[in-house]
GROMACS .gro file of N, CA, C and O in nm:
model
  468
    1UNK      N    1   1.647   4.121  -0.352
    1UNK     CA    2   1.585   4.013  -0.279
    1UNK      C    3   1.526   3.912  -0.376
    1UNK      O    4   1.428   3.951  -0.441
    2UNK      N    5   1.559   3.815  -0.393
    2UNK     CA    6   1.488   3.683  -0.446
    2UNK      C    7   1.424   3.614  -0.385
    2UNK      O    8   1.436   3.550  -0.281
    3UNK      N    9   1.351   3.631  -0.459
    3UNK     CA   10   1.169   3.526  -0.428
    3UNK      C   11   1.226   3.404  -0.462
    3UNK      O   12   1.333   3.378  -0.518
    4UNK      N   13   1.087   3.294  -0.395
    4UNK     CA   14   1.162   3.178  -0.347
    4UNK      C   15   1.014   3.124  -0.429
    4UNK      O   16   0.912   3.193  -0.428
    5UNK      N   17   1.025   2.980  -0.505
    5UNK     CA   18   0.882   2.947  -0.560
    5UNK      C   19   0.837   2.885  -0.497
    5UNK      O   20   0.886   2.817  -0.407
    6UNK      N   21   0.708   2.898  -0.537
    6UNK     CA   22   0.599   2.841  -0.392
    6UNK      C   23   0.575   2.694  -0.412
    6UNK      O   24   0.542   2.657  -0.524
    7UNK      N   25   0.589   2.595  -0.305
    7UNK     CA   26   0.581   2.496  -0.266
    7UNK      C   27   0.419   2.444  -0.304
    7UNK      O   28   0.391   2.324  -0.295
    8UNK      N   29   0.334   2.530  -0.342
    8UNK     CA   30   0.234   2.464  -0.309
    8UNK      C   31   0.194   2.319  -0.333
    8UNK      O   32   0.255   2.270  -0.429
    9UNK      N   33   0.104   2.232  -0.269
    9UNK     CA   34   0.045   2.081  -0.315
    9UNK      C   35  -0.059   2.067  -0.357
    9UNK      O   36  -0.163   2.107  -0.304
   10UNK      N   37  -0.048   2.001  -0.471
   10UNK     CA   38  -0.218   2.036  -0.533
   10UNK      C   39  -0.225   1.895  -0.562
   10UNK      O   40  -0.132   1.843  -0.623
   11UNK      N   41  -0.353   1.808  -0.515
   11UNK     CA   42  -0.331   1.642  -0.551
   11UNK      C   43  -0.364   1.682  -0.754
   11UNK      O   44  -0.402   1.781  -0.817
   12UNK      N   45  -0.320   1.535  -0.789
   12UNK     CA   46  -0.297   1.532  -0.954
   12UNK      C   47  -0.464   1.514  -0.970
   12UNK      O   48  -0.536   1.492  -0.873
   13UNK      N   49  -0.507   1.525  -1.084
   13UNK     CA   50  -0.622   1.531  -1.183
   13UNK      C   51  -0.627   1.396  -1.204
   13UNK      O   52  -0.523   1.331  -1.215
   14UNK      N   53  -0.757   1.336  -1.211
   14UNK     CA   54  -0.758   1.161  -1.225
   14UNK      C   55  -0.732   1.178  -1.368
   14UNK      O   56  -0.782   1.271  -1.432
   15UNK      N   57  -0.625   1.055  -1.440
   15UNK     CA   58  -0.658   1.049  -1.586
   15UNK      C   59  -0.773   1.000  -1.648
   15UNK      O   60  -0.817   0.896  -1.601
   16UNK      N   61  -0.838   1.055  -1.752
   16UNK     CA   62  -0.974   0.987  -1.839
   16UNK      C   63  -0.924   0.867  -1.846
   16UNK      O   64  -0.809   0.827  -1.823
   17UNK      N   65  -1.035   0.801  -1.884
   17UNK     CA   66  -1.001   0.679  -1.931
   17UNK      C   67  -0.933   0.562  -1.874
   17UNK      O   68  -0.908   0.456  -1.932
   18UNK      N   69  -0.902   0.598  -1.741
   18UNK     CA   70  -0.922   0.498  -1.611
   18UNK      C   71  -0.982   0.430  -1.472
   18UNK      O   72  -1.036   0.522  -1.410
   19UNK      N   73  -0.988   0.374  -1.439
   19UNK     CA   74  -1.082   0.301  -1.370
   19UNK      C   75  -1.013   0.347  -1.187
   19UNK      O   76  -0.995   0.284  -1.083
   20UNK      N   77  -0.994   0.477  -1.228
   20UNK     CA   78  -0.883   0.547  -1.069
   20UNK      C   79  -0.967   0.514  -0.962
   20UNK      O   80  -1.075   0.527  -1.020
   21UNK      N   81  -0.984   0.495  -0.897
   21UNK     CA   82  -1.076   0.545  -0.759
   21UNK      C   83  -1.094   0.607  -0.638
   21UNK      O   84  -1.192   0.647  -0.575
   22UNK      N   85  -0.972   0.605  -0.620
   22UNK     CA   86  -0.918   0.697  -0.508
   22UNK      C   87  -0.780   0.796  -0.523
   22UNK      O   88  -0.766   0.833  -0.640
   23UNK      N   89  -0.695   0.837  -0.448
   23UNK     CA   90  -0.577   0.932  -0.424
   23UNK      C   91  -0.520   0.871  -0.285
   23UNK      O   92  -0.579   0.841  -0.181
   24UNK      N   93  -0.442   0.867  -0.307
   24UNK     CA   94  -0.360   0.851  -0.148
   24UNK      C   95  -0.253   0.929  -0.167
   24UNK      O   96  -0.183   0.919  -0.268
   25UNK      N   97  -0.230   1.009  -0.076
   25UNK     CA   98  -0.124   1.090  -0.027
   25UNK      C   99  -0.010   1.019   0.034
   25UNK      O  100  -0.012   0.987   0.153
   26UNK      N  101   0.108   0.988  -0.056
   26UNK     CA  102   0.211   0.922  -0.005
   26UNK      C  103   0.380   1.025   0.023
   26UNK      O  104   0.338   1.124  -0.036
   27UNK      N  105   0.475   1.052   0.052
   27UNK     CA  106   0.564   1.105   0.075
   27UNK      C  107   0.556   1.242   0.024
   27UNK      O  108   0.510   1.283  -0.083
   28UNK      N  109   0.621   1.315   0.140
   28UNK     CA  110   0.625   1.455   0.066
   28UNK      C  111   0.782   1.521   0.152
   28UNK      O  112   0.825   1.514   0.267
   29UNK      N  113   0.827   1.577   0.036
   29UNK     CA  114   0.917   1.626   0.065
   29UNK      C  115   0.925   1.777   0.066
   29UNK      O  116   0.817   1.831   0.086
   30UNK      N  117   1.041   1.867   0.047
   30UNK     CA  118   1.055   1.994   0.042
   30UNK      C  119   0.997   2.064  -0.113
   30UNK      O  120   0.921   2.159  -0.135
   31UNK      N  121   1.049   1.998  -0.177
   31UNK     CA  122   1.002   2.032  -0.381
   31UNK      C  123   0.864   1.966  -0.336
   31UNK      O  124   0.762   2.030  -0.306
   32UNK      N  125   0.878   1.825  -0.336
   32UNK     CA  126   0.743   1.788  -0.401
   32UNK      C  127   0.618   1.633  -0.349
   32UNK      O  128   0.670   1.524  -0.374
   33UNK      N  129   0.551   1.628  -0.320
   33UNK     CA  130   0.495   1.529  -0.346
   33UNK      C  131   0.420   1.434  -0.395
   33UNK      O  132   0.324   1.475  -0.462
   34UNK      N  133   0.437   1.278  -0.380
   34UNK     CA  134   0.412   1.186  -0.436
   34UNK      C  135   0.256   1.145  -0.377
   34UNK      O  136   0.209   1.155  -0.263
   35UNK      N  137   0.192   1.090  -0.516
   35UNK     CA  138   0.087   1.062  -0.498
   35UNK      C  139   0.043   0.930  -0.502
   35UNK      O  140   0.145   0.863  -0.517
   36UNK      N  141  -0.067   0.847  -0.496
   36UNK     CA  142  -0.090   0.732  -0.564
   36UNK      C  143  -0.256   0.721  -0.583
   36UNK      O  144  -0.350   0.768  -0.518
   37UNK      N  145  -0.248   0.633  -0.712
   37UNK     CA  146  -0.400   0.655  -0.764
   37UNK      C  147  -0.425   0.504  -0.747
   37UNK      O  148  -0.339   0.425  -0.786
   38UNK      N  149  -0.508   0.471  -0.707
   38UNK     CA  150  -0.554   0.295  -0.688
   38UNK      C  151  -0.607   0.296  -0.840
   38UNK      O  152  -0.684   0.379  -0.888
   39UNK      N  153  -0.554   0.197  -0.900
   39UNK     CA  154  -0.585   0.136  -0.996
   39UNK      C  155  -0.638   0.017  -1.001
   39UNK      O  156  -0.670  -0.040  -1.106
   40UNK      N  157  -0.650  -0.033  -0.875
   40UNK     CA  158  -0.757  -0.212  -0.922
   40UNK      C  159  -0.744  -0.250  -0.777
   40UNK      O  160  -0.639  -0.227  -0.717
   41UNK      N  161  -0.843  -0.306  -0.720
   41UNK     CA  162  -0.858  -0.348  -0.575
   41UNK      C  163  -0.958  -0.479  -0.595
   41UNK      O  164  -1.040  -0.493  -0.686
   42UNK      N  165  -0.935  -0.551  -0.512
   42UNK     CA  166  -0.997  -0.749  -0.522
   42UNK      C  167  -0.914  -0.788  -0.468
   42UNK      O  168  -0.818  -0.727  -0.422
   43UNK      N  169  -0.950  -0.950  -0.463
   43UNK     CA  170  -0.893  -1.081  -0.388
   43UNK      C  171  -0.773  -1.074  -0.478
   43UNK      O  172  -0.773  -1.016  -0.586
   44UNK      N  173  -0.648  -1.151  -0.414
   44UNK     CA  174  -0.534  -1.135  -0.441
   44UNK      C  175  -0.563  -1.253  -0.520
   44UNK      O  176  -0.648  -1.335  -0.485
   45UNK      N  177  -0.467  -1.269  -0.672
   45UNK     CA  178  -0.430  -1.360  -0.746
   45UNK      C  179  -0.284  -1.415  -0.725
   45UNK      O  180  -0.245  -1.514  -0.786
   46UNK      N  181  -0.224  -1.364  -0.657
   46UNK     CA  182  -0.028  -1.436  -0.627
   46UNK      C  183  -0.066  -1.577  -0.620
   46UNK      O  184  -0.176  -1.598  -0.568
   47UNK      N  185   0.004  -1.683  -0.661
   47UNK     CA  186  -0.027  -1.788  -0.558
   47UNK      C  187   0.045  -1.763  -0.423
   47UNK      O  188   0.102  -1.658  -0.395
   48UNK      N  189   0.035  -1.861  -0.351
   48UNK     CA  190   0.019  -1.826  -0.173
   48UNK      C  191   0.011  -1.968  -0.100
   48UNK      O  192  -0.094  -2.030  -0.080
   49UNK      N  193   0.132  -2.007  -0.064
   49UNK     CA  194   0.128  -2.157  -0.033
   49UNK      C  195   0.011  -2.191   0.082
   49UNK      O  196  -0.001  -2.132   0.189
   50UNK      N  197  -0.056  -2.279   0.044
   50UNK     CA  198  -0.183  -2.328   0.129
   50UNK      C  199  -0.311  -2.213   0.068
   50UNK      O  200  -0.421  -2.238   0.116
   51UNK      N  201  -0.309  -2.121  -0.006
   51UNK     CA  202  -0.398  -2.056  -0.115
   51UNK      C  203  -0.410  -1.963   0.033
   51UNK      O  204  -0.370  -1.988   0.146
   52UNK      N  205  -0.507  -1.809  -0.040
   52UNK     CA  206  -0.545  -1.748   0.055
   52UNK      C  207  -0.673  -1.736   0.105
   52UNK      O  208  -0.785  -1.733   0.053
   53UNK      N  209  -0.626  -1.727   0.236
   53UNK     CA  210  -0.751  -1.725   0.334
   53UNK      C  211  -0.863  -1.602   0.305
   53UNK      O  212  -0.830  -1.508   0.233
   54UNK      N  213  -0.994  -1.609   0.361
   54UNK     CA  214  -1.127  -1.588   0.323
   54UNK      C  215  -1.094  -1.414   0.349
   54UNK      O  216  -1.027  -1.397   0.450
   55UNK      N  217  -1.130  -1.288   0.275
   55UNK     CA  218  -1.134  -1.213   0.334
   55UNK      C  219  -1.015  -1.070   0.260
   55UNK      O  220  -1.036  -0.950   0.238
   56UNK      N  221  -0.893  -1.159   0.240
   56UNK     CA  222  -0.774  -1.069   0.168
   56UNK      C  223  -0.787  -0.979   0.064
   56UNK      O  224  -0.812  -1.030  -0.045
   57UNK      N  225  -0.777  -0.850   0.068
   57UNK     CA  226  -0.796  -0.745  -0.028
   57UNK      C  227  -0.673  -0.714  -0.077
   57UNK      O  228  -0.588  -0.686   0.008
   58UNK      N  229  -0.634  -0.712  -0.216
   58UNK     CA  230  -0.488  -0.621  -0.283
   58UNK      C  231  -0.535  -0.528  -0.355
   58UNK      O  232  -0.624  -0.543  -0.439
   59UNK      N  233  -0.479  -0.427  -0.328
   59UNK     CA  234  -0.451  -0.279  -0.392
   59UNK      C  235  -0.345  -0.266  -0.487
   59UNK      O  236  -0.236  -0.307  -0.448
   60UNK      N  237  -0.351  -0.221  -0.593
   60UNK     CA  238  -0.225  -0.165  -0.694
   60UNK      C  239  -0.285  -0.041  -0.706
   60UNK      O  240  -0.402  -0.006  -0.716
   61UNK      N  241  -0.185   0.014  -0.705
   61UNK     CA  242  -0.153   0.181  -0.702
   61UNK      C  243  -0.072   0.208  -0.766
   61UNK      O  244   0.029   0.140  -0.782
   62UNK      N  245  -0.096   0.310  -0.818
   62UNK     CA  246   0.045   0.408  -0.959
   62UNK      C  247   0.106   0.476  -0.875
   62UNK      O  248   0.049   0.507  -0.770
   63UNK      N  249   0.235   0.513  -0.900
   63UNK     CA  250   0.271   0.647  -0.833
   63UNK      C  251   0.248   0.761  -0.922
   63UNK      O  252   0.235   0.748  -1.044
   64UNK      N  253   0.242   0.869  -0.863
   64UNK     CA  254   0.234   0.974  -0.957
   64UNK      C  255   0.321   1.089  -0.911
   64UNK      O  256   0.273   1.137  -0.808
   65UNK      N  257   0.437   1.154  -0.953
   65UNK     CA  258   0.516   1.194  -0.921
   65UNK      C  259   0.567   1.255  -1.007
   65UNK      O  260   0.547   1.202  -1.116
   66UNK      N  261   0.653   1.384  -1.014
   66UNK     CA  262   0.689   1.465  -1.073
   66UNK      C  263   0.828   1.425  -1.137
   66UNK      O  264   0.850   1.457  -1.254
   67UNK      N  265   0.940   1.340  -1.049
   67UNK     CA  266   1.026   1.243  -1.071
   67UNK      C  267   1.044   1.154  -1.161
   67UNK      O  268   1.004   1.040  -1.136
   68UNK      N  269   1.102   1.179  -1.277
   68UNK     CA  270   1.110   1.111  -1.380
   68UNK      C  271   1.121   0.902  -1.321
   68UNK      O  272   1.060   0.815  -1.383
   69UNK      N  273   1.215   0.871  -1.188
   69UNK     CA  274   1.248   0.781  -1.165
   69UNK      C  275   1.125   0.695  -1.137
   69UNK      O  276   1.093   0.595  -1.202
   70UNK      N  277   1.049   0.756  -1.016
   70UNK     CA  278   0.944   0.719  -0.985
   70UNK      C  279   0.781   0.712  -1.026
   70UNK      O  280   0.695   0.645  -0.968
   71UNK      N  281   0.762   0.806  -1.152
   71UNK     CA  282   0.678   0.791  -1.195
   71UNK      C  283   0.642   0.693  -1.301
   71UNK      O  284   0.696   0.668  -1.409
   72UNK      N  285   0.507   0.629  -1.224
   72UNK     CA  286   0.438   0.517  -1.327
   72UNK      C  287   0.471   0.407  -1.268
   72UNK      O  288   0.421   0.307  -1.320
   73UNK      N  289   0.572   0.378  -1.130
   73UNK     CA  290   0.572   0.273  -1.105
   73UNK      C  291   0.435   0.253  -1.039
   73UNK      O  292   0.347   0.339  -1.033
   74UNK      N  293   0.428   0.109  -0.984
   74UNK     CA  294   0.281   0.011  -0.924
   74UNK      C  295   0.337  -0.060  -0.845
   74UNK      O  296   0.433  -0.135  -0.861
   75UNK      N  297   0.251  -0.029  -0.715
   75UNK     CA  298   0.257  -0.064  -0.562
   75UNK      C  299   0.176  -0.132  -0.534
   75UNK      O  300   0.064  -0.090  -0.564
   76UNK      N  301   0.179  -0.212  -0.493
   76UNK     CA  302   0.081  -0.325  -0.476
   76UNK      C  303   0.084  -0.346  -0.266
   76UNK      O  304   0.186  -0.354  -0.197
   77UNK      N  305  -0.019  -0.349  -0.231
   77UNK     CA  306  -0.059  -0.368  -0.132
   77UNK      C  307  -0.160  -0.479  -0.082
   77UNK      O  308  -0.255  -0.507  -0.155
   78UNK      N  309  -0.144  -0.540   0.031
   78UNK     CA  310  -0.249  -0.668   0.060
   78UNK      C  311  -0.330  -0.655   0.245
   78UNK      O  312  -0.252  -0.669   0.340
   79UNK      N  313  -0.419  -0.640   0.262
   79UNK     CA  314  -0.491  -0.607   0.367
   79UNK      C  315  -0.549  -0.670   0.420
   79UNK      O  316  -0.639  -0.717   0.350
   80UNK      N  317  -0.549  -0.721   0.578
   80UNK     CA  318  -0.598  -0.846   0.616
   80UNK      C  319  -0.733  -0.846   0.618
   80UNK      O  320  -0.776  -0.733   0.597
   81UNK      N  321  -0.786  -0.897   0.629
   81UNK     CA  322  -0.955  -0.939   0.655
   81UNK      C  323  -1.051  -0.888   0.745
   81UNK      O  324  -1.164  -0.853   0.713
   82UNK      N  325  -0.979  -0.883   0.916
   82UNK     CA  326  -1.086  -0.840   0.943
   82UNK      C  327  -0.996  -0.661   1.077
   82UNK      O  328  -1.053  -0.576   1.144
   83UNK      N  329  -0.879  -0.683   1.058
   83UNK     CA  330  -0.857  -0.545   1.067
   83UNK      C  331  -0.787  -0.445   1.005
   83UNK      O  332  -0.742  -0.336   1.042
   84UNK      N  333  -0.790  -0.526   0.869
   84UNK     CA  334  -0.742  -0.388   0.716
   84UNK      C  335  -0.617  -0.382   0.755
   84UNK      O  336  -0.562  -0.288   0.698
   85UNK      N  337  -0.540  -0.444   0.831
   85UNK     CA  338  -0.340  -0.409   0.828
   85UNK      C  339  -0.304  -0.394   0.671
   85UNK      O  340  -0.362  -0.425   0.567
   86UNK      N  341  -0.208  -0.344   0.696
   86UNK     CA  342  -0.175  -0.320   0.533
   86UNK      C  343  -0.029  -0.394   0.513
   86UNK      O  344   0.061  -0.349   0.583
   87UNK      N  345   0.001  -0.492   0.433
   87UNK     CA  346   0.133  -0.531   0.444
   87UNK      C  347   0.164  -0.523   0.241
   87UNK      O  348   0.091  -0.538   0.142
   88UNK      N  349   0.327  -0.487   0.266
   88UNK     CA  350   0.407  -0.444   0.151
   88UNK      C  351   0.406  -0.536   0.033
   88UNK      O  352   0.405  -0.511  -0.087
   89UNK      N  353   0.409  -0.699   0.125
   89UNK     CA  354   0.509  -0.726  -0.031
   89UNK      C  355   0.414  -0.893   0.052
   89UNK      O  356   0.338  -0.894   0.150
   90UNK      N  357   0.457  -1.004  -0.031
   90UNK     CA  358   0.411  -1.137   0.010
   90UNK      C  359   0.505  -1.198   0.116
   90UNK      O  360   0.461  -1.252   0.218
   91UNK      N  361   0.626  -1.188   0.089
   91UNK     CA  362   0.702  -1.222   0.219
   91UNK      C  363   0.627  -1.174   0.337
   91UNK      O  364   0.601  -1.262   0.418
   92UNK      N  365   0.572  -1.011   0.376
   92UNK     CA  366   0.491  -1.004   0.474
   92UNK      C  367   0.409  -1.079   0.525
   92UNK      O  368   0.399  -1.122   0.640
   93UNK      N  369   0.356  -1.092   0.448
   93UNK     CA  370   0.197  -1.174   0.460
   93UNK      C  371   0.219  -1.331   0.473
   93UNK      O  372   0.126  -1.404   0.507
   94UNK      N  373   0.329  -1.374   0.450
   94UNK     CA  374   0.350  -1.473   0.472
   94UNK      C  375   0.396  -1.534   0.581
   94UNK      O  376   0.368  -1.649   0.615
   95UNK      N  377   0.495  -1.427   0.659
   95UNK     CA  378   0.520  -1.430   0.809
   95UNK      C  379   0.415  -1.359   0.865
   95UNK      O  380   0.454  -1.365   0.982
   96UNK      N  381   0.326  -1.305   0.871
   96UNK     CA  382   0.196  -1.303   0.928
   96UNK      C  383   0.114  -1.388   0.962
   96UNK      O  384   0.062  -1.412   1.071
   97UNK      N  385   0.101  -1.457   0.811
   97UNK     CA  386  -0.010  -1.604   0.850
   97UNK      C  387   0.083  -1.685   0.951
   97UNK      O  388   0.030  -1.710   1.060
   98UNK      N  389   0.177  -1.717   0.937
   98UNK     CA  390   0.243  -1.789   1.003
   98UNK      C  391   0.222  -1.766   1.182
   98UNK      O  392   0.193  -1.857   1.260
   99UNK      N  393   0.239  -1.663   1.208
   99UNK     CA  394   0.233  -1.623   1.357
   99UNK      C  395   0.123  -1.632   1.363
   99UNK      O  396   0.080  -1.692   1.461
  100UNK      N  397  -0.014  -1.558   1.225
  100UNK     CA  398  -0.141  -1.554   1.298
  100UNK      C  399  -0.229  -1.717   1.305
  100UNK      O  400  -0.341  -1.750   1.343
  101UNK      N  401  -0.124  -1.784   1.254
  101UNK     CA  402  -0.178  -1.975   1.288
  101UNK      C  403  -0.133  -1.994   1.449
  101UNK      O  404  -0.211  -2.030   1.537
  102UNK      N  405  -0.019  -1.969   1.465
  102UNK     CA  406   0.049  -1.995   1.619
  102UNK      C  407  -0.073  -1.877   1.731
  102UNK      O  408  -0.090  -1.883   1.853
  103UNK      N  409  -0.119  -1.810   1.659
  103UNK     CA  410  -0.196  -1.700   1.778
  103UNK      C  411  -0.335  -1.764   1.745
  103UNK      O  412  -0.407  -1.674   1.789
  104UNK      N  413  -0.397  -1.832   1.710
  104UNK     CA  414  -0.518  -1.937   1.643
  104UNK      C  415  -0.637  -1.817   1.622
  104UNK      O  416  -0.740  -1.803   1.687
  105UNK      N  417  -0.581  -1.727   1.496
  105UNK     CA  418  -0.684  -1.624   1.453
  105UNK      C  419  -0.649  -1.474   1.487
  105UNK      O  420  -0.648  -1.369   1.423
  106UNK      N  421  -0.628  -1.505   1.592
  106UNK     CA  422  -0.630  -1.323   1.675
  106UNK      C  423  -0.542  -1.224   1.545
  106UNK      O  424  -0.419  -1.224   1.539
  107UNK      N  425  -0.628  -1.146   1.450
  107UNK     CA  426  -0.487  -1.064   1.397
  107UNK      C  427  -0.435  -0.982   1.477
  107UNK      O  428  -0.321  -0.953   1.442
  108UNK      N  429  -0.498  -0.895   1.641
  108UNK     CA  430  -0.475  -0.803   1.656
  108UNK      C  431  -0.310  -0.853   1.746
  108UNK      O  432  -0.210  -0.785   1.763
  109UNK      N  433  -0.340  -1.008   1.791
  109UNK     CA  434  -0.188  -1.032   1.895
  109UNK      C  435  -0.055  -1.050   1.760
  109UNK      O  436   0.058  -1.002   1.757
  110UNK      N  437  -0.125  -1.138   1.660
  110UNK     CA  438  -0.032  -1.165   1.574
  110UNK      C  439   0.025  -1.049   1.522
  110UNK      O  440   0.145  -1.030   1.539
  111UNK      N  441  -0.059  -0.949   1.447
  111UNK     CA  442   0.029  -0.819   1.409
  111UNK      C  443   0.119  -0.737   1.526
  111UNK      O  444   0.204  -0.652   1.501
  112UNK      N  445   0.083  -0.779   1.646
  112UNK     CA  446   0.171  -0.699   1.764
  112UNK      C  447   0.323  -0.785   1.734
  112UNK      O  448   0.426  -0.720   1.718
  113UNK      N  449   0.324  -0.912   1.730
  113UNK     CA  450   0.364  -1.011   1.724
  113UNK      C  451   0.519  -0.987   1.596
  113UNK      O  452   0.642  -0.988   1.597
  114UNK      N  453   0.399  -0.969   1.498
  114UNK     CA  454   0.474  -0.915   1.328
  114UNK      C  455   0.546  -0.781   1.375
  114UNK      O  456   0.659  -0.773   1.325
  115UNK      N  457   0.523  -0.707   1.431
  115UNK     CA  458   0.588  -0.596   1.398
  115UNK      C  459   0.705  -0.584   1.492
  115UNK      O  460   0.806  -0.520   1.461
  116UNK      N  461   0.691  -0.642   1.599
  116UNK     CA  462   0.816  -0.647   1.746
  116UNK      C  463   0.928  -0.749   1.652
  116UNK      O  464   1.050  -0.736   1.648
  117UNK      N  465   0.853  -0.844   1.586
  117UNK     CA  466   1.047  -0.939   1.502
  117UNK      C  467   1.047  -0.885   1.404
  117UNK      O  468   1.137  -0.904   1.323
   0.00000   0.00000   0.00000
Protein backbone atom coordinates (compact mmCIF):
# COMPACT_ATOMS: atom_id res chain seq x y z
CA UNK A 1 0.00 0.00 0.00
CA UNK A 2 1.40 3.47 -0.82
CA UNK A 3 0.98 6.40 1.14
CA UNK A 4 -0.07 9.37 -0.55
CA UNK A 5 1.78 12.94 0.73
CA UNK A 6 -0.08 15.13 2.64
CA UNK A 7 -1.58 18.10 1.05
CA UNK A 8 -1.32 20.14 3.89
CA UNK A 9 -1.60 24.39 3.60
CA UNK A 10 0.42 26.28 5.65
CA UNK A 11 0.29 30.25 4.65
CA UNK A 12 4.25 31.35 3.82
CA UNK A 13 6.39 33.17 6.63
CA UNK A 14 6.50 37.07 5.95
CA UNK A 15 10.07 37.83 4.53
CA UNK A 16 12.41 40.14 6.96
CA UNK A 17 13.11 43.01 5.64
CA UNK A 18 9.83 43.92 4.04
CA UNK A 19 7.23 46.22 4.43
CA UNK A 20 4.48 42.86 3.94
CA UNK A 21 1.30 43.60 5.59
CA UNK A 22 -1.03 41.30 4.98
CA UNK A 23 -1.56 37.50 3.21
CA UNK A 24 -4.27 36.89 0.92
CA UNK A 25 -5.22 33.55 0.07
CA UNK A 26 -5.41 33.30 -3.67
CA UNK A 27 -5.92 29.89 -5.80
CA UNK A 28 -5.58 26.58 -4.57
CA UNK A 29 -5.33 23.65 -6.24
CA UNK A 30 -4.79 19.80 -5.57
CA UNK A 31 -0.57 20.07 -4.92
CA UNK A 32 -0.65 23.50 -3.90
CA UNK A 33 -1.48 26.92 -3.06
CA UNK A 34 -0.85 30.37 -4.07
CA UNK A 35 -0.45 33.11 -1.88
CA UNK A 36 -0.09 36.90 -2.00
CA UNK A 37 1.72 39.27 0.30
CA UNK A 38 0.66 43.08 -0.19
CA UNK A 39 3.60 44.86 -0.71
CA UNK A 40 2.55 48.66 -0.97
CA UNK A 41 -1.04 50.06 -0.79
CA UNK A 42 -1.90 54.16 -1.61
CA UNK A 43 -3.41 56.40 -4.18
CA UNK A 44 -2.77 55.11 -7.54
CA UNK A 45 0.16 56.77 -9.57
CA UNK A 46 -0.90 55.32 -13.43
CA UNK A 47 -1.83 58.29 -15.21
CA UNK A 48 -5.67 58.09 -15.81
CA UNK A 49 -7.24 60.28 -18.42
CA UNK A 50 -9.11 63.19 -16.60
CA UNK A 51 -6.59 62.11 -13.37
CA UNK A 52 -8.14 60.06 -10.54
CA UNK A 53 -10.99 60.66 -8.66
CA UNK A 54 -10.94 61.38 -4.72
CA UNK A 55 -10.80 58.17 -2.78
CA UNK A 56 -8.89 55.26 -5.16
CA UNK A 57 -6.74 52.73 -3.34
CA UNK A 58 -3.98 50.33 -5.37
CA UNK A 59 -2.64 47.28 -3.96
CA UNK A 60 0.54 45.40 -5.34
CA UNK A 61 0.88 42.07 -4.22
CA UNK A 62 3.68 39.33 -4.78
CA UNK A 63 2.69 36.04 -5.55
CA UNK A 64 4.13 33.50 -3.58
CA UNK A 65 4.04 30.16 -4.90
CA UNK A 66 5.81 27.08 -5.03
CA UNK A 67 5.78 27.31 -9.07
CA UNK A 68 8.81 28.27 -10.45
CA UNK A 69 6.51 30.25 -13.31
CA UNK A 70 4.54 32.17 -10.99
CA UNK A 71 6.57 33.04 -8.33
CA UNK A 72 7.60 36.72 -7.62
CA UNK A 73 5.27 37.97 -10.02
CA UNK A 74 3.17 41.54 -8.82
CA UNK A 75 -0.50 42.01 -9.01
CA UNK A 76 -1.61 45.08 -8.79
CA UNK A 77 -5.13 45.88 -7.81
CA UNK A 78 -7.33 49.26 -7.68
CA UNK A 79 -10.45 49.70 -5.29
CA UNK A 80 -13.14 52.10 -5.57
CA UNK A 81 -13.74 54.66 -2.95
CA UNK A 82 -16.60 54.23 -1.33
CA UNK A 83 -17.54 50.44 -1.83
CA UNK A 84 -13.89 48.79 -2.04
CA UNK A 85 -14.84 46.87 -5.62
CA UNK A 86 -11.77 45.52 -6.59
CA UNK A 87 -10.90 45.86 -10.31
CA UNK A 88 -7.80 43.97 -12.23
CA UNK A 89 -6.13 46.04 -14.53
CA UNK A 90 -6.86 50.04 -15.74
CA UNK A 91 -8.88 49.15 -18.70
CA UNK A 92 -11.36 48.12 -15.78
CA UNK A 93 -11.46 51.07 -14.09
CA UNK A 94 -11.72 52.87 -16.92
CA UNK A 95 -14.98 51.38 -18.18
CA UNK A 96 -16.22 51.81 -14.74
CA UNK A 97 -15.74 55.50 -14.48
CA UNK A 98 -17.27 55.71 -17.60
CA UNK A 99 -20.69 54.04 -16.69
CA UNK A 100 -20.22 55.36 -13.10
CA UNK A 101 -20.42 59.19 -14.90
CA UNK A 102 -23.63 57.96 -16.97
CA UNK A 103 -25.13 56.52 -13.37
CA UNK A 104 -24.08 60.28 -11.78
CA UNK A 105 -22.04 58.57 -8.77
CA UNK A 106 -24.03 55.52 -7.72
CA UNK A 107 -21.03 52.79 -7.65
CA UNK A 108 -23.42 50.28 -6.45
CA UNK A 109 -25.84 50.62 -10.09
CA UNK A 110 -22.66 51.24 -12.10
CA UNK A 111 -20.76 48.09 -10.88
CA UNK A 112 -24.15 46.06 -11.52
CA UNK A 113 -23.89 47.82 -14.75
CA UNK A 114 -19.82 46.75 -15.21
CA UNK A 115 -20.25 43.38 -14.60
CA UNK A 116 -23.66 42.40 -16.84
CA UNK A 117 -21.33 43.95 -20.29
Amino acid sequence: KKKTPSTKKVAPKKKSGTNAKHVLKGKTTKATTTYKVELQSGRPNEPLEGGWPAGWIRKIFERSSKKIKTKGLVDKYYYSPKTKKKFRSLNEVTRFLAILKKKKGDEEAAYKEFRSS
